[in-house]
């Protein structure tokens, strides 16, 4: 068998295929991530009324806070995955049996993922991998960004390692979703505190803050997202 090189990064593919092992794995991870991203996007779209903190006491006539990104990303993802799986099925003479439901993008992704061994031999597989990679990244961003209501630096990390304080800063993240609790985590050592641990951790952080005269960097003082 003649050895080819990967159309994306020119690494040897080890056979006549057009994607190397690393790029095939990345594509598989992107496809595997689709069901979660789709359900997150669906949730984001369906709870448009509290994607952002809603002012209390307003009548039902208050316009819904709409997140056009989430619904756009969902449409794009569905279109892209549907087009690619239909194209691959046609070109490679395979049968495409994917139902037309709101979960269709996930079904198309699963169909493609199951056939990667064949699909990596298709001459346009680099376009497929690139476009799906971008769409998945955009979907992730649409979900992440809009679920974060607020993110701010709390103070210096109170974690001790071998008698030394960690020199990272602790960041609190408040989400807009009811099922995701707020978190507090060190940006350096990644120690995470659950909401019920905040009181105790807060006291330790406040002590450290006084001890070293900690001030939040000017950039984050305004509450900007990273
Ligand atoms: Zn590659
Ligand atoms: Zn730390």
mmCIF file of C-alpha atoms and ligand atoms in Angstrom:
data_model
loop_
_atom_site.group_PDB
_atom_site.id
_atom_site.type_symbol
_atom_site.label_atom_id
_atom_site.label_comp_id
_atom_site.label_asym_id
_atom_site.label_seq_id
_atom_site.Cartn_x
_atom_site.Cartn_y
_atom_site.Cartn_z
ATOM 1 C CA UNK A 1 0.000 0.000 0.000
ATOM 2 C CA UNK A 2 1.355 3.410 -0.885
ATOM 3 C CA UNK A 3 1.889 5.826 1.981
ATOM 4 C CA UNK A 4 0.098 9.172 1.703
ATOM 5 C CA UNK A 5 0.440 12.357 3.685
ATOM 6 C CA UNK A 6 -2.293 14.021 5.710
ATOM 7 C CA UNK A 7 -4.111 16.792 3.827
ATOM 8 C CA UNK A 8 -4.292 18.869 7.009
ATOM 9 C CA UNK A 9 -0.798 18.685 8.488
ATOM 10 C CA UNK A 10 1.249 16.679 5.962
ATOM 11 C CA UNK A 11 2.092 13.932 8.430
ATOM 12 C CA UNK A 12 2.335 10.405 7.011
ATOM 13 C CA UNK A 13 -1.019 8.644 7.182
ATOM 14 C CA UNK A 14 0.490 5.154 7.162
ATOM 15 C CA UNK A 15 -1.779 4.021 4.328
ATOM 16 C CA UNK A 16 -3.616 5.482 1.322
ATOM 17 C CA UNK A 17 -5.871 7.628 3.555
ATOM 18 C CA UNK A 18 -5.922 11.425 3.517
ATOM 19 C CA UNK A 19 -6.019 12.056 7.273
ATOM 20 C CA UNK A 20 -3.281 11.069 9.725
ATOM 21 C CA UNK A 21 -4.071 9.349 12.997
ATOM 22 C CA UNK A 22 -3.874 12.563 15.043
ATOM 23 C CA UNK A 23 -6.248 14.482 12.752
ATOM 24 C CA UNK A 24 -8.625 11.502 12.595
ATOM 25 C CA UNK A 25 -8.680 11.373 16.407
ATOM 26 C CA UNK A 26 -9.381 15.109 16.593
ATOM 27 C CA UNK A 27 -12.238 14.753 14.104
ATOM 28 C CA UNK A 28 -13.630 11.851 16.120
ATOM 29 C CA UNK A 29 -13.484 13.949 19.321
ATOM 30 C CA UNK A 30 -15.298 16.811 17.553
ATOM 31 C CA UNK A 31 -18.007 14.439 16.314
ATOM 32 C CA UNK A 32 -18.309 12.804 19.740
ATOM 33 C CA UNK A 33 -18.808 16.252 21.298
ATOM 34 C CA UNK A 34 -21.787 17.074 19.060
ATOM 35 C CA UNK A 35 -24.588 15.450 21.156
ATOM 36 C CA UNK A 36 -23.602 17.417 24.293
ATOM 37 C CA UNK A 37 -23.196 20.667 22.391
ATOM 38 C CA UNK A 38 -26.551 20.187 20.651
ATOM 39 C CA UNK A 39 -28.387 19.520 23.908
ATOM 40 C CA UNK A 40 -26.697 22.533 25.539
ATOM 41 C CA UNK A 41 -27.648 24.702 22.574
ATOM 42 C CA UNK A 42 -31.232 23.398 22.697
ATOM 43 C CA UNK A 43 -31.427 24.201 26.405
ATOM 44 C CA UNK A 44 -29.972 27.659 25.804
ATOM 45 C CA UNK A 45 -32.440 28.338 23.011
ATOM 46 C CA UNK A 46 -35.429 26.975 24.948
ATOM 47 C CA UNK A 47 -34.806 28.954 28.113
ATOM 48 C CA UNK A 48 -34.350 32.228 26.316
ATOM 49 C CA UNK A 49 -36.287 33.926 29.095
ATOM 50 C CA UNK A 50 -33.483 33.448 31.580
ATOM 51 C CA UNK A 51 -30.337 33.182 29.517
ATOM 52 C CA UNK A 52 -29.405 36.443 31.149
ATOM 53 C CA UNK A 53 -30.507 37.503 34.635
ATOM 54 C CA UNK A 54 -34.107 38.640 34.292
ATOM 55 C CA UNK A 55 -35.321 41.666 36.176
ATOM 56 C CA UNK A 56 -37.874 40.657 38.783
ATOM 57 C CA UNK A 57 -41.400 41.969 38.938
ATOM 58 C CA UNK A 58 -41.849 42.576 35.236
ATOM 59 C CA UNK A 59 -44.981 41.547 33.431
ATOM 60 C CA UNK A 60 -45.017 38.672 30.970
ATOM 61 C CA UNK A 61 -44.963 41.314 28.247
ATOM 62 C CA UNK A 62 -41.255 41.829 28.987
ATOM 63 C CA UNK A 63 -39.422 40.835 25.815
ATOM 64 C CA UNK A 64 -37.565 37.557 26.155
ATOM 65 C CA UNK A 65 -33.819 37.768 26.316
ATOM 66 C CA UNK A 66 -32.944 36.059 23.088
ATOM 67 C CA UNK A 67 -29.636 34.423 22.327
ATOM 68 C CA UNK A 68 -29.465 34.415 18.532
ATOM 69 C CA UNK A 69 -26.031 32.794 18.621
ATOM 70 C CA UNK A 70 -27.315 29.534 20.095
ATOM 71 C CA UNK A 71 -30.098 29.095 17.566
ATOM 72 C CA UNK A 72 -27.839 30.126 14.660
ATOM 73 C CA UNK A 73 -25.168 27.679 15.756
ATOM 74 C CA UNK A 74 -27.748 24.925 16.046
ATOM 75 C CA UNK A 75 -29.030 25.595 12.523
ATOM 76 C CA UNK A 76 -25.503 25.764 11.101
ATOM 77 C CA UNK A 77 -24.394 22.600 12.869
ATOM 78 C CA UNK A 78 -27.461 20.688 11.653
ATOM 79 C CA UNK A 79 -27.013 21.906 8.082
ATOM 80 C CA UNK A 80 -23.271 21.224 8.019
ATOM 81 C CA UNK A 81 -23.404 17.719 9.504
ATOM 82 C CA UNK A 82 -26.412 16.803 7.350
ATOM 83 C CA UNK A 83 -24.699 17.998 4.157
ATOM 84 C CA UNK A 84 -21.466 16.187 4.923
ATOM 85 C CA UNK A 85 -23.059 12.884 5.851
ATOM 86 C CA UNK A 86 -25.259 12.990 2.732
ATOM 87 C CA UNK A 87 -22.225 13.842 0.598
ATOM 88 C CA UNK A 88 -20.152 11.007 2.097
ATOM 89 C CA UNK A 89 -23.030 8.522 1.757
ATOM 90 C CA UNK A 90 -23.481 9.444 -1.927
ATOM 91 C CA UNK A 91 -19.781 9.468 -2.817
ATOM 92 C CA UNK A 92 -18.878 6.329 -0.929
ATOM 93 C CA UNK A 93 -22.033 4.409 -1.870
ATOM 94 C CA UNK A 94 -23.229 3.998 1.710
ATOM 95 C CA UNK A 95 -26.782 4.004 3.029
ATOM 96 C CA UNK A 96 -27.711 7.017 5.149
ATOM 97 C CA UNK A 97 -30.528 6.326 7.563
ATOM 98 C CA UNK A 98 -30.806 9.326 9.818
ATOM 99 C CA UNK A 99 -34.213 10.415 11.100
ATOM 100 C CA UNK A 100 -35.371 14.003 10.781
ATOM 101 C CA UNK A 101 -35.698 15.036 14.410
ATOM 102 C CA UNK A 102 -34.321 17.862 16.558
ATOM 103 C CA UNK A 103 -31.513 15.441 17.435
ATOM 104 C CA UNK A 104 -30.565 15.094 13.778
ATOM 105 C CA UNK A 105 -27.145 16.801 14.109
ATOM 106 C CA UNK A 106 -26.184 14.261 16.782
ATOM 107 C CA UNK A 107 -27.420 11.389 14.611
ATOM 108 C CA UNK A 108 -25.461 12.675 11.601
ATOM 109 C CA UNK A 109 -22.351 13.102 13.768
ATOM 110 C CA UNK A 110 -22.714 9.531 15.048
ATOM 111 C CA UNK A 111 -23.184 8.249 11.510
ATOM 112 C CA UNK A 112 -19.974 10.008 10.381
ATOM 113 C CA UNK A 113 -18.000 8.938 13.472
ATOM 114 C CA UNK A 114 -18.862 5.291 12.863
ATOM 115 C CA UNK A 115 -17.542 5.495 9.310
ATOM 116 C CA UNK A 116 -14.313 7.454 9.840
ATOM 117 C CA UNK A 117 -12.202 4.539 8.718
ATOM 118 C CA UNK A 118 -13.753 4.819 5.254
ATOM 119 C CA UNK A 119 -14.317 8.583 5.272
ATOM 120 C CA UNK A 120 -10.628 9.373 5.875
ATOM 121 C CA UNK A 121 -9.977 8.059 2.382
ATOM 122 C CA UNK A 122 -12.309 10.650 0.798
ATOM 123 C CA UNK A 123 -10.362 13.387 -1.076
ATOM 124 C CA UNK A 124 -12.423 16.159 0.596
ATOM 125 C CA UNK A 125 -11.987 14.846 4.127
ATOM 126 C CA UNK A 126 -9.776 17.829 5.019
ATOM 127 C CA UNK A 127 -12.677 20.211 4.239
ATOM 128 C CA UNK A 128 -15.033 18.012 6.228
ATOM 129 C CA UNK A 129 -12.682 17.937 9.246
ATOM 130 C CA UNK A 130 -11.953 21.679 9.074
ATOM 131 C CA UNK A 131 -15.591 22.757 8.758
ATOM 132 C CA UNK A 132 -16.844 20.420 11.475
ATOM 133 C CA UNK A 133 -13.979 21.481 13.772
ATOM 134 C CA UNK A 134 -14.900 25.159 13.354
ATOM 135 C CA UNK A 135 -18.629 24.556 13.823
ATOM 136 C CA UNK A 136 -18.029 22.530 16.982
ATOM 137 C CA UNK A 137 -15.731 25.237 18.384
ATOM 138 C CA UNK A 138 -18.335 27.927 17.612
ATOM 139 C CA UNK A 139 -21.078 25.833 19.226
ATOM 140 C CA UNK A 140 -18.966 25.422 22.361
ATOM 141 C CA UNK A 141 -18.365 29.160 22.508
ATOM 142 C CA UNK A 142 -22.071 29.978 22.082
ATOM 143 C CA UNK A 143 -22.887 27.688 24.993
ATOM 144 C CA UNK A 144 -20.026 28.701 27.301
ATOM 145 C CA UNK A 145 -20.166 32.432 26.941
ATOM 146 C CA UNK A 146 -23.895 32.769 27.404
ATOM 147 C CA UNK A 147 -24.063 30.524 30.431
ATOM 148 C CA UNK A 148 -21.688 32.710 32.378
ATOM 149 C CA UNK A 149 -23.520 35.526 34.132
ATOM 150 C CA UNK A 150 -20.497 36.839 35.967
ATOM 151 C CA UNK A 151 -16.868 36.018 36.517
ATOM 152 C CA UNK A 152 -14.577 37.900 38.844
ATOM 153 C CA UNK A 153 -11.379 37.580 40.848
ATOM 154 C CA UNK A 154 -11.926 37.005 44.551
ATOM 155 C CA UNK A 155 -8.395 37.151 45.936
ATOM 156 C CA UNK A 156 -5.148 35.245 46.430
ATOM 157 C CA UNK A 157 -5.304 31.440 46.613
ATOM 158 C CA UNK A 158 -5.163 30.168 50.237
ATOM 159 C CA UNK A 159 -3.947 26.677 49.275
ATOM 160 C CA UNK A 160 -0.693 25.521 50.858
ATOM 161 C CA UNK A 161 1.827 23.232 49.186
ATOM 162 C CA UNK A 162 4.827 22.158 51.280
ATOM 163 C CA UNK A 163 4.212 25.104 53.579
ATOM 164 C CA UNK A 164 4.094 27.677 50.742
ATOM 165 C CA UNK A 165 0.996 29.531 49.632
ATOM 166 C CA UNK A 166 -0.004 29.057 46.025
ATOM 167 C CA UNK A 167 0.648 32.316 44.172
ATOM 168 C CA UNK A 168 -2.437 32.033 41.950
ATOM 169 C CA UNK A 169 -5.628 34.095 42.121
ATOM 170 C CA UNK A 170 -9.042 32.631 42.855
ATOM 171 C CA UNK A 171 -11.820 33.309 40.355
ATOM 172 C CA UNK A 172 -15.561 32.949 41.008
ATOM 173 C CA UNK A 173 -17.875 31.977 38.162
ATOM 174 C CA UNK A 174 -21.619 32.487 38.509
ATOM 175 C CA UNK A 175 -23.631 30.709 35.827
ATOM 176 C CA UNK A 176 -27.088 31.632 34.605
ATOM 177 C CA UNK A 177 -28.236 28.015 34.745
ATOM 178 C CA UNK A 178 -30.053 26.659 37.750
ATOM 179 C CA UNK A 179 -28.567 23.187 37.381
ATOM 180 C CA UNK A 180 -24.967 24.413 37.346
ATOM 181 C CA UNK A 181 -23.819 25.686 40.737
ATOM 182 C CA UNK A 182 -21.488 28.671 41.033
ATOM 183 C CA UNK A 183 -17.846 27.705 41.374
ATOM 184 C CA UNK A 184 -14.716 29.247 42.781
ATOM 185 C CA UNK A 185 -11.377 28.009 41.454
ATOM 186 C CA UNK A 186 -7.699 28.936 41.554
ATOM 187 C CA UNK A 187 -6.353 29.899 38.154
ATOM 188 C CA UNK A 188 -2.889 28.525 39.026
ATOM 189 C CA UNK A 189 -3.326 25.306 41.072
ATOM 190 C CA UNK A 190 -6.933 24.710 39.874
ATOM 191 C CA UNK A 191 -8.175 23.908 43.380
ATOM 192 C CA UNK A 192 -11.967 24.261 43.287
ATOM 193 C CA UNK A 193 -14.351 25.195 46.092
ATOM 194 C CA UNK A 194 -18.007 24.169 46.094
ATOM 195 C CA UNK A 195 -20.596 26.764 47.117
ATOM 196 C CA UNK A 196 -20.959 25.284 50.611
ATOM 197 C CA UNK A 197 -17.189 25.706 51.164
ATOM 198 C CA UNK A 198 -17.180 29.354 50.174
ATOM 199 C CA UNK A 199 -17.680 30.797 53.646
ATOM 200 C CA UNK A 200 -14.632 29.074 55.080
ATOM 201 C CA UNK A 201 -12.528 29.591 51.934
ATOM 202 C CA UNK A 202 -13.662 33.219 51.798
ATOM 203 C CA UNK A 203 -12.274 33.863 55.285
ATOM 204 C CA UNK A 204 -8.915 32.315 54.357
ATOM 205 C CA UNK A 205 -8.809 34.340 51.140
ATOM 206 C CA UNK A 206 -9.695 37.551 53.017
ATOM 207 C CA UNK A 207 -6.859 36.909 55.494
ATOM 208 C CA UNK A 208 -4.399 36.379 52.655
ATOM 209 C CA UNK A 209 -5.710 39.477 50.904
ATOM 210 C CA UNK A 210 -5.022 41.616 54.002
ATOM 211 C CA UNK A 211 -1.671 39.948 54.617
ATOM 212 C CA UNK A 212 -0.238 40.711 51.201
ATOM 213 C CA UNK A 213 -2.314 43.801 50.369
ATOM 214 C CA UNK A 214 -3.845 42.056 47.347
ATOM 215 C CA UNK A 215 -5.650 44.193 44.761
ATOM 216 C CA UNK A 216 -7.459 42.852 41.691
ATOM 217 C CA UNK A 217 -5.781 43.785 38.405
ATOM 218 C CA UNK A 218 -7.452 46.885 36.905
ATOM 219 C CA UNK A 219 -8.663 44.922 33.886
ATOM 220 C CA UNK A 220 -10.795 42.490 35.866
ATOM 221 C CA UNK A 221 -11.989 45.000 38.446
ATOM 222 C CA UNK A 222 -14.773 46.025 36.088
ATOM 223 C CA UNK A 223 -15.982 42.424 36.057
ATOM 224 C CA UNK A 224 -14.870 41.734 32.521
ATOM 225 C CA UNK A 225 -14.909 38.129 31.405
ATOM 226 C CA UNK A 226 -11.264 37.078 31.267
HETATM 227 ZN ZN1 LIG B 1 -3.043 15.158 10.106
HETATM 228 ZN ZN1 LIG B 2 -3.935 28.007 43.945
#
